[in-house]
Coordinates of C-alpha atoms in Angstrom, one line a residue:
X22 CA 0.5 12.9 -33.6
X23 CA -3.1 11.6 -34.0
X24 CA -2.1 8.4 -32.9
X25 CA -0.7 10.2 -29.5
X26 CA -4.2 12.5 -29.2
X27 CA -7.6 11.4 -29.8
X28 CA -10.7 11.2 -28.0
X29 CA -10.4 7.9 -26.3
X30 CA -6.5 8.9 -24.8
X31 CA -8.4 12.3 -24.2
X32 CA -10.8 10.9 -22.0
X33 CA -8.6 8.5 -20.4
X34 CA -6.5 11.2 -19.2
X35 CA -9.2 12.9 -17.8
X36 CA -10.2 10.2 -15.8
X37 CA -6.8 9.2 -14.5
X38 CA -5.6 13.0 -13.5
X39 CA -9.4 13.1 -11.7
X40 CA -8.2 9.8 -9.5
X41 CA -4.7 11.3 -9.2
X42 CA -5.9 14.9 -8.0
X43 CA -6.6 14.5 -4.2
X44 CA -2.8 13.0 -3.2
X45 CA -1.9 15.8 -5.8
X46 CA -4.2 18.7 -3.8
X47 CA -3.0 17.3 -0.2
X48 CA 0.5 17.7 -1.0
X49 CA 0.2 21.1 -2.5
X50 CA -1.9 22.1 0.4
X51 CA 0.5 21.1 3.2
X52 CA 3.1 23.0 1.3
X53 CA 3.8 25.8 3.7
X54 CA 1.5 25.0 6.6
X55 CA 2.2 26.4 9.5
X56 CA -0.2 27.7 11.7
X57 CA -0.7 27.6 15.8
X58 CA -2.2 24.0 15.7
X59 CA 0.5 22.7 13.4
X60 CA 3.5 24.4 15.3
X61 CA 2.2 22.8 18.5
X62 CA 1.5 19.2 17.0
X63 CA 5.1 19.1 15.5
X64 CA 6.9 20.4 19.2
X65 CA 5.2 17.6 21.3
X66 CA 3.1 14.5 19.4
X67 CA 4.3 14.6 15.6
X68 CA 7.9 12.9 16.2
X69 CA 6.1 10.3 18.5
X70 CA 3.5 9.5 16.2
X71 CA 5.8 9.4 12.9
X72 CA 8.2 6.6 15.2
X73 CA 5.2 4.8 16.4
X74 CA 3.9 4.3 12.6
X75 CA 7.7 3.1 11.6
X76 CA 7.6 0.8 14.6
X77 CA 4.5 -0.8 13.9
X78 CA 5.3 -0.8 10.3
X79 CA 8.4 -3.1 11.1
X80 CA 6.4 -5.2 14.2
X81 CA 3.6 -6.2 11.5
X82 CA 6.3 -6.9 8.7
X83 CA 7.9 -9.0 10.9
X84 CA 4.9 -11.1 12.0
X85 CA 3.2 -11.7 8.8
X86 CA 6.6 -12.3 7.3
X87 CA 6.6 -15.3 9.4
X88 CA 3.7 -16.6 9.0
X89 CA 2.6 -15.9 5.8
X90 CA 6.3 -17.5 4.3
X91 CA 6.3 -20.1 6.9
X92 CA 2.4 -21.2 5.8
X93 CA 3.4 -20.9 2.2
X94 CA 6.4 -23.0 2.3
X95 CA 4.5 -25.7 4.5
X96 CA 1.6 -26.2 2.3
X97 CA 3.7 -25.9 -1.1
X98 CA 6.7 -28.4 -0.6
X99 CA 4.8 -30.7 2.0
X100 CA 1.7 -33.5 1.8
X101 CA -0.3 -33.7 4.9
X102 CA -3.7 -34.8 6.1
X103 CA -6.4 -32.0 5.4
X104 CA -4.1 -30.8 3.2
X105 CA -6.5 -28.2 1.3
X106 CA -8.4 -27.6 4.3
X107 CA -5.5 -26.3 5.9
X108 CA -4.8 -24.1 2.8
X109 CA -8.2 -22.8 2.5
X110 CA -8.4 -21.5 6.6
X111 CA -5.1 -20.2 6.1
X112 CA -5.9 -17.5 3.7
X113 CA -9.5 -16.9 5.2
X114 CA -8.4 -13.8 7.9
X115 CA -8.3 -12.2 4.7
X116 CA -12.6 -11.7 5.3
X117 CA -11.9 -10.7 8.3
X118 CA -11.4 -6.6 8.5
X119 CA -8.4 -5.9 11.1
X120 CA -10.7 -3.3 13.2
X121 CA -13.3 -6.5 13.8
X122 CA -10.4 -8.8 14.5
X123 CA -9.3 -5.9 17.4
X124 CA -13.0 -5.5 18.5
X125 CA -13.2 -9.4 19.4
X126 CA -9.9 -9.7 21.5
X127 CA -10.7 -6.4 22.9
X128 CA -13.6 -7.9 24.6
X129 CA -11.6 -11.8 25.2
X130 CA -8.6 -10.1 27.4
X131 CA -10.8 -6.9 28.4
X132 CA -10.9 -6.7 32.3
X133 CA -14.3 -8.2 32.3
X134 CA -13.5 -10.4 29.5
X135 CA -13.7 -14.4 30.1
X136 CA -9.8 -14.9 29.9
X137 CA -9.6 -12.5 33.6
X138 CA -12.7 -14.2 34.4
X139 CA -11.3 -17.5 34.3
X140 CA -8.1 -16.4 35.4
X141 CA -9.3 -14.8 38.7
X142 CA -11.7 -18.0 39.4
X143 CA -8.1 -19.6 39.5
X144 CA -7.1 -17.5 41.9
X145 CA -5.4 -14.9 39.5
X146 CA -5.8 -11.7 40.2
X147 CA -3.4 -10.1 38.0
X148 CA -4.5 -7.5 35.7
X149 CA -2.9 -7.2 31.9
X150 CA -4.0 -4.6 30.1
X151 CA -4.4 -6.0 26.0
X152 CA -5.1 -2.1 25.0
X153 CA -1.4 -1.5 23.9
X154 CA 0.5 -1.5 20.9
X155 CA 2.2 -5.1 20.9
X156 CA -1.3 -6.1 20.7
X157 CA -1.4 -4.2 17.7
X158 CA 0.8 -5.5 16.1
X159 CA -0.6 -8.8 16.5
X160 CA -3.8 -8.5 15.7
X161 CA -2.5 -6.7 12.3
X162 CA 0.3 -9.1 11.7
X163 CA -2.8 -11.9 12.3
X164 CA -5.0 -9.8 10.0
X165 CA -2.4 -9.4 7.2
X166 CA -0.6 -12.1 6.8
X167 CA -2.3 -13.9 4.6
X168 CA -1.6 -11.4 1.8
X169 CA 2.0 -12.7 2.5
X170 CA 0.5 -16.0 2.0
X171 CA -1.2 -16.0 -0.9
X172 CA 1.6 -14.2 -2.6
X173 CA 4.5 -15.9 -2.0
X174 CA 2.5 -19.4 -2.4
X175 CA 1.7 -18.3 -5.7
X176 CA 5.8 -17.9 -6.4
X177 CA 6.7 -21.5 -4.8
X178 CA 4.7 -23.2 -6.4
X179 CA 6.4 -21.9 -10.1
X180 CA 9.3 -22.8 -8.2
X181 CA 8.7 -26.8 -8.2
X182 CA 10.2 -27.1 -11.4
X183 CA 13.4 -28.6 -12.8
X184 CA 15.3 -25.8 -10.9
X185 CA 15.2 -27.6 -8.1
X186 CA 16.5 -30.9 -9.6
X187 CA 20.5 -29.8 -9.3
X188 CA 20.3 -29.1 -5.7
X189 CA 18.8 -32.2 -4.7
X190 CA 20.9 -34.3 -6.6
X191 CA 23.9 -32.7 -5.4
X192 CA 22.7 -33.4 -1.4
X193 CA 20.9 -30.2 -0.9
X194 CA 19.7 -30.1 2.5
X195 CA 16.1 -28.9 2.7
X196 CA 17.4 -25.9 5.0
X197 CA 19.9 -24.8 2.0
X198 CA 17.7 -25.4 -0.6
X199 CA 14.7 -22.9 1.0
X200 CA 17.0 -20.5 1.9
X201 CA 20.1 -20.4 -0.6
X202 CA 17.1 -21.3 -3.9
X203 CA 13.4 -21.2 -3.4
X204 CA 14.1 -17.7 -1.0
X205 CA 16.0 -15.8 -3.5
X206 CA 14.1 -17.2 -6.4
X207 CA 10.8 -15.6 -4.2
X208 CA 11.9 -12.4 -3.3
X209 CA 9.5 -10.3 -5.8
X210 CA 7.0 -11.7 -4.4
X211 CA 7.8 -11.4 -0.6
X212 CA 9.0 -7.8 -1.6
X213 CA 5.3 -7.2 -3.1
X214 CA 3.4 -8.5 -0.5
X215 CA 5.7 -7.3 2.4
X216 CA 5.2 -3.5 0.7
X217 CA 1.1 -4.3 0.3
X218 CA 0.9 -5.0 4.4
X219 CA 2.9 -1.8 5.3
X220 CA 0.4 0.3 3.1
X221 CA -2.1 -1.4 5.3
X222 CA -0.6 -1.0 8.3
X223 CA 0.1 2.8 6.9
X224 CA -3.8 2.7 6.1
X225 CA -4.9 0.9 9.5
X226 CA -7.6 2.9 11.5
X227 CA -10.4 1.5 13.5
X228 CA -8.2 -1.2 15.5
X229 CA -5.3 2.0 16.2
X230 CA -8.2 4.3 18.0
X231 CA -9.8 1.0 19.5
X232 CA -6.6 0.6 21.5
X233 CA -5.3 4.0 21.6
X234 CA -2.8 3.8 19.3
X235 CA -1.5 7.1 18.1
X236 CA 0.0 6.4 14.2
X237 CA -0.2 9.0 11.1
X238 CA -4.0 7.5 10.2
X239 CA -5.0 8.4 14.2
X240 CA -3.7 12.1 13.6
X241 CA -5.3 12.9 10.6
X242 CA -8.8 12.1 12.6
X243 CA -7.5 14.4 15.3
X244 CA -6.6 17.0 14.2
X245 CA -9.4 17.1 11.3
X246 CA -12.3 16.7 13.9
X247 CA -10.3 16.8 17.3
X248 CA -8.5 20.1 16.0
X249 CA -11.0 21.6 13.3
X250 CA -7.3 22.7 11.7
X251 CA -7.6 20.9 7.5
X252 CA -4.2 22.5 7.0
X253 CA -2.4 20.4 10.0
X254 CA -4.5 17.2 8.7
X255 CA -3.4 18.1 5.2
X256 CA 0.1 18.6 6.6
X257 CA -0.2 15.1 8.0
X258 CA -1.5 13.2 5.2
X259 CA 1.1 14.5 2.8
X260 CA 3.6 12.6 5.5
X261 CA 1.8 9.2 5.3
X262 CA 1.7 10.0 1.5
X263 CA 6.0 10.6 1.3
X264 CA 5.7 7.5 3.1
X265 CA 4.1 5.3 1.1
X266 CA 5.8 6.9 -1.9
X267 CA 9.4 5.7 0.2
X268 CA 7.9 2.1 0.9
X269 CA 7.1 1.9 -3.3
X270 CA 10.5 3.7 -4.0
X271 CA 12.6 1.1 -1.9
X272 CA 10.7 -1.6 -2.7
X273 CA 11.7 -0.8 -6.6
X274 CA 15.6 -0.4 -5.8
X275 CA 15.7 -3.3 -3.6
X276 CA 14.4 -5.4 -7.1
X277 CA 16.0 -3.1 -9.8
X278 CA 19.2 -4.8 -11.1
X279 CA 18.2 -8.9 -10.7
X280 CA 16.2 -10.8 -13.0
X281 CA 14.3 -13.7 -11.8
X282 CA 13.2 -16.3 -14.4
X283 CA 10.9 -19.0 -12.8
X284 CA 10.8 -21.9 -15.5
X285 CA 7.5 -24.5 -15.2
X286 CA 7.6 -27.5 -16.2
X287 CA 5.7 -30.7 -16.5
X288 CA 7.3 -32.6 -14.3
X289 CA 6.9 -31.1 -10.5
X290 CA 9.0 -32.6 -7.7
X291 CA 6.6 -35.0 -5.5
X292 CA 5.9 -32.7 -2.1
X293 CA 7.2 -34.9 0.8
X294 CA 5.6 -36.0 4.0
X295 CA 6.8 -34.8 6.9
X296 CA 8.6 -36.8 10.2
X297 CA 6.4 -37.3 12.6
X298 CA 7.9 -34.5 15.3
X299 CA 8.1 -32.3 12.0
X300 CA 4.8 -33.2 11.6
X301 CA 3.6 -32.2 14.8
X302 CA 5.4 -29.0 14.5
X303 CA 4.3 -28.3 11.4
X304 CA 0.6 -28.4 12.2
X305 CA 1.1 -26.5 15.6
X306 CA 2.8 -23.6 13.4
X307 CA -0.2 -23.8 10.9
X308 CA -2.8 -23.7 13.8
X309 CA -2.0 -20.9 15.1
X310 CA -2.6 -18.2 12.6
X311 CA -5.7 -20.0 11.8
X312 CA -6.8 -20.0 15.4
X313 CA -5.8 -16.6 16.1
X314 CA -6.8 -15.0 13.0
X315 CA -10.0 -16.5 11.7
X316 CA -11.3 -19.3 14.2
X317 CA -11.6 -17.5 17.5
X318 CA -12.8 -14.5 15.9
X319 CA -15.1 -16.1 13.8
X320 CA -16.5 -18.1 16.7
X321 CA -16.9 -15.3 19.1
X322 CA -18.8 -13.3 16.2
X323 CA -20.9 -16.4 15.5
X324 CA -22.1 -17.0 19.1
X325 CA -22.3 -13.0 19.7
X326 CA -24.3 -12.9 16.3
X327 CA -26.6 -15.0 17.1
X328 CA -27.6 -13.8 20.5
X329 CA -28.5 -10.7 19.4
X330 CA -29.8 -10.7 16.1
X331 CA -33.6 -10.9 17.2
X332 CA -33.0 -7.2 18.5
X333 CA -30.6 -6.3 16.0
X334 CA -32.3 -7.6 12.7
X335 CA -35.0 -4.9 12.4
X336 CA -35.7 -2.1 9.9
X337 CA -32.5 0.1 10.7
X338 CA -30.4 -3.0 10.2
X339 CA -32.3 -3.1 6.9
X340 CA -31.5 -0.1 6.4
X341 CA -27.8 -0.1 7.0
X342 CA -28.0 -2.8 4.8
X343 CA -29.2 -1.0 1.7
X344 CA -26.4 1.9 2.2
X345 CA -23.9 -0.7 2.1
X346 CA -25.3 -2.0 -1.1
X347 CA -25.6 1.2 -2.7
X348 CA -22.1 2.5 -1.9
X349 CA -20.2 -0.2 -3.1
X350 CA -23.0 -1.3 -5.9
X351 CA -22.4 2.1 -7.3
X352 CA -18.8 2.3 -6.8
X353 CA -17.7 -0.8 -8.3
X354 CA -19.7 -0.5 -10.9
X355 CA -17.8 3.0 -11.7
X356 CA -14.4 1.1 -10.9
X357 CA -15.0 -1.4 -13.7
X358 CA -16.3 1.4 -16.2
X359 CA -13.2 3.3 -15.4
X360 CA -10.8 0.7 -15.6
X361 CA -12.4 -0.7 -18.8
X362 CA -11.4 2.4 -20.4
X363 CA -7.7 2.7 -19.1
X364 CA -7.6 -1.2 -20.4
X365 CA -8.4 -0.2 -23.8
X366 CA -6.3 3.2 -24.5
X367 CA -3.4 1.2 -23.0
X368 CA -4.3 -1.9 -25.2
X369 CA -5.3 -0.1 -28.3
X370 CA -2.7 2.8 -28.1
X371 CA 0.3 1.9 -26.7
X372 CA 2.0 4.8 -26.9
X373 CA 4.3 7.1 -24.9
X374 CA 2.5 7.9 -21.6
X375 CA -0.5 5.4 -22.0
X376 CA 1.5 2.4 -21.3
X377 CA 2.1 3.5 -17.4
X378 CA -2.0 5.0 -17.1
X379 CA -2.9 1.8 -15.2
X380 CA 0.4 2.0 -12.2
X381 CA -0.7 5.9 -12.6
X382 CA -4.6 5.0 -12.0
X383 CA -3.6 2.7 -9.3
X384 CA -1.5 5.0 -7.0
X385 CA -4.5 6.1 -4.8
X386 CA -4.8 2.1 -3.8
X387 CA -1.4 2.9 -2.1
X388 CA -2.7 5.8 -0.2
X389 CA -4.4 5.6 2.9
X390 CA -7.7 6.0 2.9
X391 CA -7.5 9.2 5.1
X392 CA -5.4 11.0 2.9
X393 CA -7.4 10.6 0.1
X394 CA -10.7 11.9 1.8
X395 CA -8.8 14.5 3.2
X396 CA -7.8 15.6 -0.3
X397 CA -11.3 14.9 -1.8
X398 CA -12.7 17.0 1.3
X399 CA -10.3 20.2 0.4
X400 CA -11.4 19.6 -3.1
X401 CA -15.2 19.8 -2.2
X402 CA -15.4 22.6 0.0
X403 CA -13.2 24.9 -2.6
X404 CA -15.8 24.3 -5.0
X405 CA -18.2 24.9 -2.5
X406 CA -16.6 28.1 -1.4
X407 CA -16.5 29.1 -4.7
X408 CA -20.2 28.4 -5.5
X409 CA -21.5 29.8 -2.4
X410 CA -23.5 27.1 -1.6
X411 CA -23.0 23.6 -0.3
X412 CA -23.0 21.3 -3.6
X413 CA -21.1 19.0 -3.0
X414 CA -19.7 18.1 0.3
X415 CA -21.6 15.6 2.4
X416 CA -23.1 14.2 -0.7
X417 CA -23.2 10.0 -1.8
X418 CA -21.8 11.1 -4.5
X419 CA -18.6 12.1 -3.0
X420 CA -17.7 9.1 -1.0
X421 CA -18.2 7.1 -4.1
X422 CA -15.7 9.1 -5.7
X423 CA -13.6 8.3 -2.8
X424 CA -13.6 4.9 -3.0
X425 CA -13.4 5.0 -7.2
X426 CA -9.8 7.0 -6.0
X427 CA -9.0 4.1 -3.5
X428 CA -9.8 1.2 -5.2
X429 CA -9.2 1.2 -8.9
X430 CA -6.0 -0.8 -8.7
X431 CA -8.3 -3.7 -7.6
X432 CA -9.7 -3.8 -10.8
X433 CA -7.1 -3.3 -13.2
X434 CA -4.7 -6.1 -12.5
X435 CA -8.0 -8.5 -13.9
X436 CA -9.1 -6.0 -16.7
X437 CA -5.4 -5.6 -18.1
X438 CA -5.0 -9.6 -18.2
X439 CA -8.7 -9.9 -20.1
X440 CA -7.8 -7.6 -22.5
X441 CA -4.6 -9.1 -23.1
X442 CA -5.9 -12.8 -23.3
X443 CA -8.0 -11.0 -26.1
X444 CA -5.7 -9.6 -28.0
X445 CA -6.3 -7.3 -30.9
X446 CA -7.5 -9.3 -33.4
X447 CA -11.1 -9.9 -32.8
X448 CA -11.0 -5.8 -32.1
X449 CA -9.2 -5.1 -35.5
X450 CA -11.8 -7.1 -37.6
X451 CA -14.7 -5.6 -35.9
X452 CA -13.5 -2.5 -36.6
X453 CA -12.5 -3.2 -40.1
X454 CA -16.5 -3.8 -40.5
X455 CA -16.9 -0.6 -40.0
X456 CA -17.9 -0.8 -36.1
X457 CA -16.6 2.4 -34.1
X458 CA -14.2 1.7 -30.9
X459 CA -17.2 2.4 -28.3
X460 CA -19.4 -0.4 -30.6
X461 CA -16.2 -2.7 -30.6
X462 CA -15.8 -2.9 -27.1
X463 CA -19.6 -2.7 -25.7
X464 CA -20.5 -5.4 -28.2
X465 CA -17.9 -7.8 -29.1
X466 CA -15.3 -8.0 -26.2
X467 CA -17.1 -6.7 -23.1
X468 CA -19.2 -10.0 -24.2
X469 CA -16.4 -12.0 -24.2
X470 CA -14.8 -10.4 -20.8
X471 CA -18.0 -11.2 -18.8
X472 CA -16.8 -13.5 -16.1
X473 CA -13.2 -11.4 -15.3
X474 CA -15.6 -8.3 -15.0
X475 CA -17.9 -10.1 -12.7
X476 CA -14.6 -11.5 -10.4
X477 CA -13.6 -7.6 -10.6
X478 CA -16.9 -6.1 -9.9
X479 CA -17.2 -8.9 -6.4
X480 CA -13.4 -7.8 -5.3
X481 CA -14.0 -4.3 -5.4
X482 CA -17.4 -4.5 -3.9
X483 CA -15.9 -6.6 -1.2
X484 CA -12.9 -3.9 -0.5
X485 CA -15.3 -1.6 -0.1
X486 CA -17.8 -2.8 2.2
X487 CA -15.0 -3.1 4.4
X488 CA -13.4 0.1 3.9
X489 CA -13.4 2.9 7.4
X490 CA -11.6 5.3 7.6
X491 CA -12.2 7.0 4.4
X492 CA -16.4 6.6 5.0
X493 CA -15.7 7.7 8.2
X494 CA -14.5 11.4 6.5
X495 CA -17.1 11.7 3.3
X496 CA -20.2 9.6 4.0
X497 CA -23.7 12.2 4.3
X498 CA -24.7 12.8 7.4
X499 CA -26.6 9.8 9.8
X500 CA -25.5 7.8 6.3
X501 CA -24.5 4.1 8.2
X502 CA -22.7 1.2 6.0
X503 CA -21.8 -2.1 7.6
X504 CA -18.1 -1.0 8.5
X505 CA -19.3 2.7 10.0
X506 CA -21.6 0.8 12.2
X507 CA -19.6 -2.4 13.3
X508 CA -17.4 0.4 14.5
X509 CA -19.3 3.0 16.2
X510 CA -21.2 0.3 18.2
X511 CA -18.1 -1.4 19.4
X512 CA -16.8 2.6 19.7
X513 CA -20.0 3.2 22.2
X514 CA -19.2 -0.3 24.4
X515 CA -21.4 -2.2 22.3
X516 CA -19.1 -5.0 21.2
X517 CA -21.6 -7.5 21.4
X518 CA -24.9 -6.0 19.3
X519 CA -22.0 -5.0 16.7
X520 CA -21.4 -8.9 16.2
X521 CA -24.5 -8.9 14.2
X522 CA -22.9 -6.2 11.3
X523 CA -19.0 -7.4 11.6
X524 CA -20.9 -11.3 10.9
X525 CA -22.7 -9.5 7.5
X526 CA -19.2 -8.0 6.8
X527 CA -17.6 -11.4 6.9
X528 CA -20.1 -13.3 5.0
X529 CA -20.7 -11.2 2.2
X530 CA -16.9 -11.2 1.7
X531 CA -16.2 -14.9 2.1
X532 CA -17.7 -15.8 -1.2
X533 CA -15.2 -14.1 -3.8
X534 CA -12.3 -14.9 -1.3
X535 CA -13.6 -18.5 -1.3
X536 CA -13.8 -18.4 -5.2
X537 CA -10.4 -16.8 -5.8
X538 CA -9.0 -19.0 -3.8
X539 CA -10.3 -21.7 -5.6
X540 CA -9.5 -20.1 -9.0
X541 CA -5.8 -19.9 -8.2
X542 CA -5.6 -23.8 -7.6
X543 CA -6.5 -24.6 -10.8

């Protein structure tokens, strides 16, 4: 039984029923709502906003389905001029956060945007409104795709193996062979990334209200601070949060019940080159996720940026600047501790419930961010109610909780694979010298895991900086980070001052992206 209970599985529990709690409080707190507010929000905008969520769910699948397989087939299987170039801008809407992305076309195709502009110099004086939802789904398909991308890349390219060598030598047309072998060989990973852009699109805030969008993420806002009614936004959040368990649930069936075994080998088959109309097409379908989703907006941030950052750039920037820092410094930092600790019981113990702590520890990454602060604000004002003073809500402190909840998953997935590329030898013999488990791991393999912890730390840090919705809910009062701001300005019809924070967004998460990209094509 000892081997089941001691202190380390002790405290690992702790930790991952504390990360587990607020989708655990917000469901048992929507459990028999049913006030005034709520009765009225399920007779007339609840059904709407459930099918809008499901229909931009399926517009954004569809989108960065395309594109992101499409890409990844292109710059796997085929040899072309700029060839890593091309690979490297594809993945880089990735730093740019989908809110931003909406903020910039907001202001291209806005009525007194330059695309009217020009058009009514030419004598157009049509209007066309870009605040709808097809825009939407777009700019989020755009925004996402890469995630698609990066993916299902990462799957063809274990396919270019011997597998392949049959087909071909049998007259496999290059149709057939994508779609009857390299498809199904690929469909973990589309089925992983396809369920990673619905949990975004489920998590998707700043561009919805931006183009008045209403979706389950809008709602929670509304009727949190439109409605001052926590049991209807509770009531609301535990819907997103069946959801995304239904997403994760069908994802698993649709895999249960085929194996897929990806053999590499030496010998690859030589990509081809392409036709020269195949060419052409090939490059026009590459440019345009590029163009749409990181050059314009990058260019119209860049230009924007610069225009205003002499009046921008000044102590409250600064200032912003520091938050920023501090959030995510602090919360990362916990992340890695946290996940350091789930690594080791799992590793060290493997017993019973500790193998499944780190898919348990990375649930809240599947959550959006509003239902997790809505459950972390129910959670602080209890114990505030029952302290009779205000100890913890509004406090740093709880919005770095909040993001520990959100973003722990980040951090695993690199943590597990250290500790597994350790093994337990080097542990075993340290502790056969007499070391304790806390020495073992602080002084012989956190050592040795340096550089995966650093990668970690930068991801998470990265994710978020960038995060909104949930700093929106739990940050102190007046307490600005670079996303809050980038979005109030553009919020108050300042699009073009906010250029100057979306710009420090975007380049302090280029770097990691850059080096995991990097990393990967190894």
């Amino acid at each position: 039984m000892s081997r089941y209970i001691n202190r380390w599985s002790i405290q690992t529990y702790a930790w991952v029923f504390t990360l587990l709690l607020p989708a655990g409080v917000v469901i048992g707190y929507a459990l028999g709502a049913e006030g005034e507010t709520l009765r009225h929000l399920k007779e007339t905008v609840l059904t709407h906003t459930v099918l809008n969520t499901l229909y931009l769910i399926a517009g954004t699948s569809f989108v960065a389905l395309i594109l992101g397989v499409g890409s990844a087939y292109l710059t796997t299987f085929y040899t072309f001029r700029f060839e890593k170039t091309i690979a490297l801008l594809l993945a880089m809407p990735f730093v740019i956060p989908a809110y931003i992305m909406g903020f910039v076309y907001g202001d291209l195709f806005g009525f007194f945007g330059p695309v009217h502009l020009m058009l009514r110099d030419w004598g157009i004086k049509e209007y066309f409104d870009v605040l709808n939802f097809y825009s939407v789904v777009l700019i989020l398909g755009f925004a996402l795709y890469p995630y698609v991308y990066l993916i299902v890349k990462a799957s063809f390219s274990k396919s270019r193996s011997s597998l392949l060598y049959p087909a071909l030598n049998l007259g496999a047309g290059k149709f057939r062979l994508f779609w009857k072998l390299i498809l199904p060989l690929s469909r973990p990973a589309i089925a992983g990334a396809l369920t990673l852009v619905v949990m975004e699109c489920i998590s998707e805030y700043g561009t919805l209200k931006y183009y008045g969008v209403d979706t389950l993420s809008t709602a929670i806002f509304t009727a949190w601070f439109g409605l001052e009614d926590p049991q209807s936004a509770a009531y609301i959040a535990s819907i997103a949060t069946v959801l995304v368990i239904s997403v994760l649930i069908i994802e698993k069936i649709a895999r249960s019940g085929a194996t897929y075994k990806s053999e590499k080998l030496l010998s690859k088959i030589p990509k081809e080159r392409f036709t020269f109309l195949g060419g052409v097409g090939a490059y026009i379908f590459m440019a345009v996720p590029i163009l749409f989703g990181f050059l314009i907006p990058l260019s119209w941030i860049l230009t924007y940026g610069y225009t205003n950052i002499s009046q921008i750039v000044k102590v409250d920037y600064l200032v912003v600047i520091f938050n920023t820092f501090v959030v995510s410094g602090g919360s990362a930092a916990l992340i890695v501790a946290g996940t350091l600790l789930i690594g080791y019981t799992a590793r060290n113990f493997p017993y019973g419930i500790n193998r499944y702590l780190s898919k348990l520890a990375s649930f809240g990454y599947a959550l959006p961010g509003a239902v997790i602060a809505v459950g972390i604000v129910i959670i602080t004002t209890t114990i505030d109610d029952y302290a009779g003073e205000n100890l913890l809500s509004g406090t740093l402190g709880v919005l770095i909780f909040g993001f520990v909840v959100r973003f722990s998953a980040v951090a695993i997935g690199t943590v597990d694979g250290s500790f597994e590329r350790l093994g337990l030898s080097i542990n075993r013999a340290s502790r056969s010298l007499g070391k304790s488990h806390f020495s073992t791991l602080w002084r012989v393999e956190i050592p040795l895991m340096k550089r995966p912890l650093i990668f970690a730390y930068a991801l998470v840090f990265v994710d978020t900086i960038k995060e909104l919705p949930l700093t929106l809910i739990l940050r102190p009062f007046n307490y600005e980070t670079l996303a809050t701001k980038t979005f109030e300005m553009a919020e108050s019809q300042m699009v073009y001052e906010s250029s100057v924070y979306a710009l420090s967004i975007i380049l302090i998460a280029t770097v990691p992206m850059v080096l995991t990209i990097l990393k990967s094509e190894r």
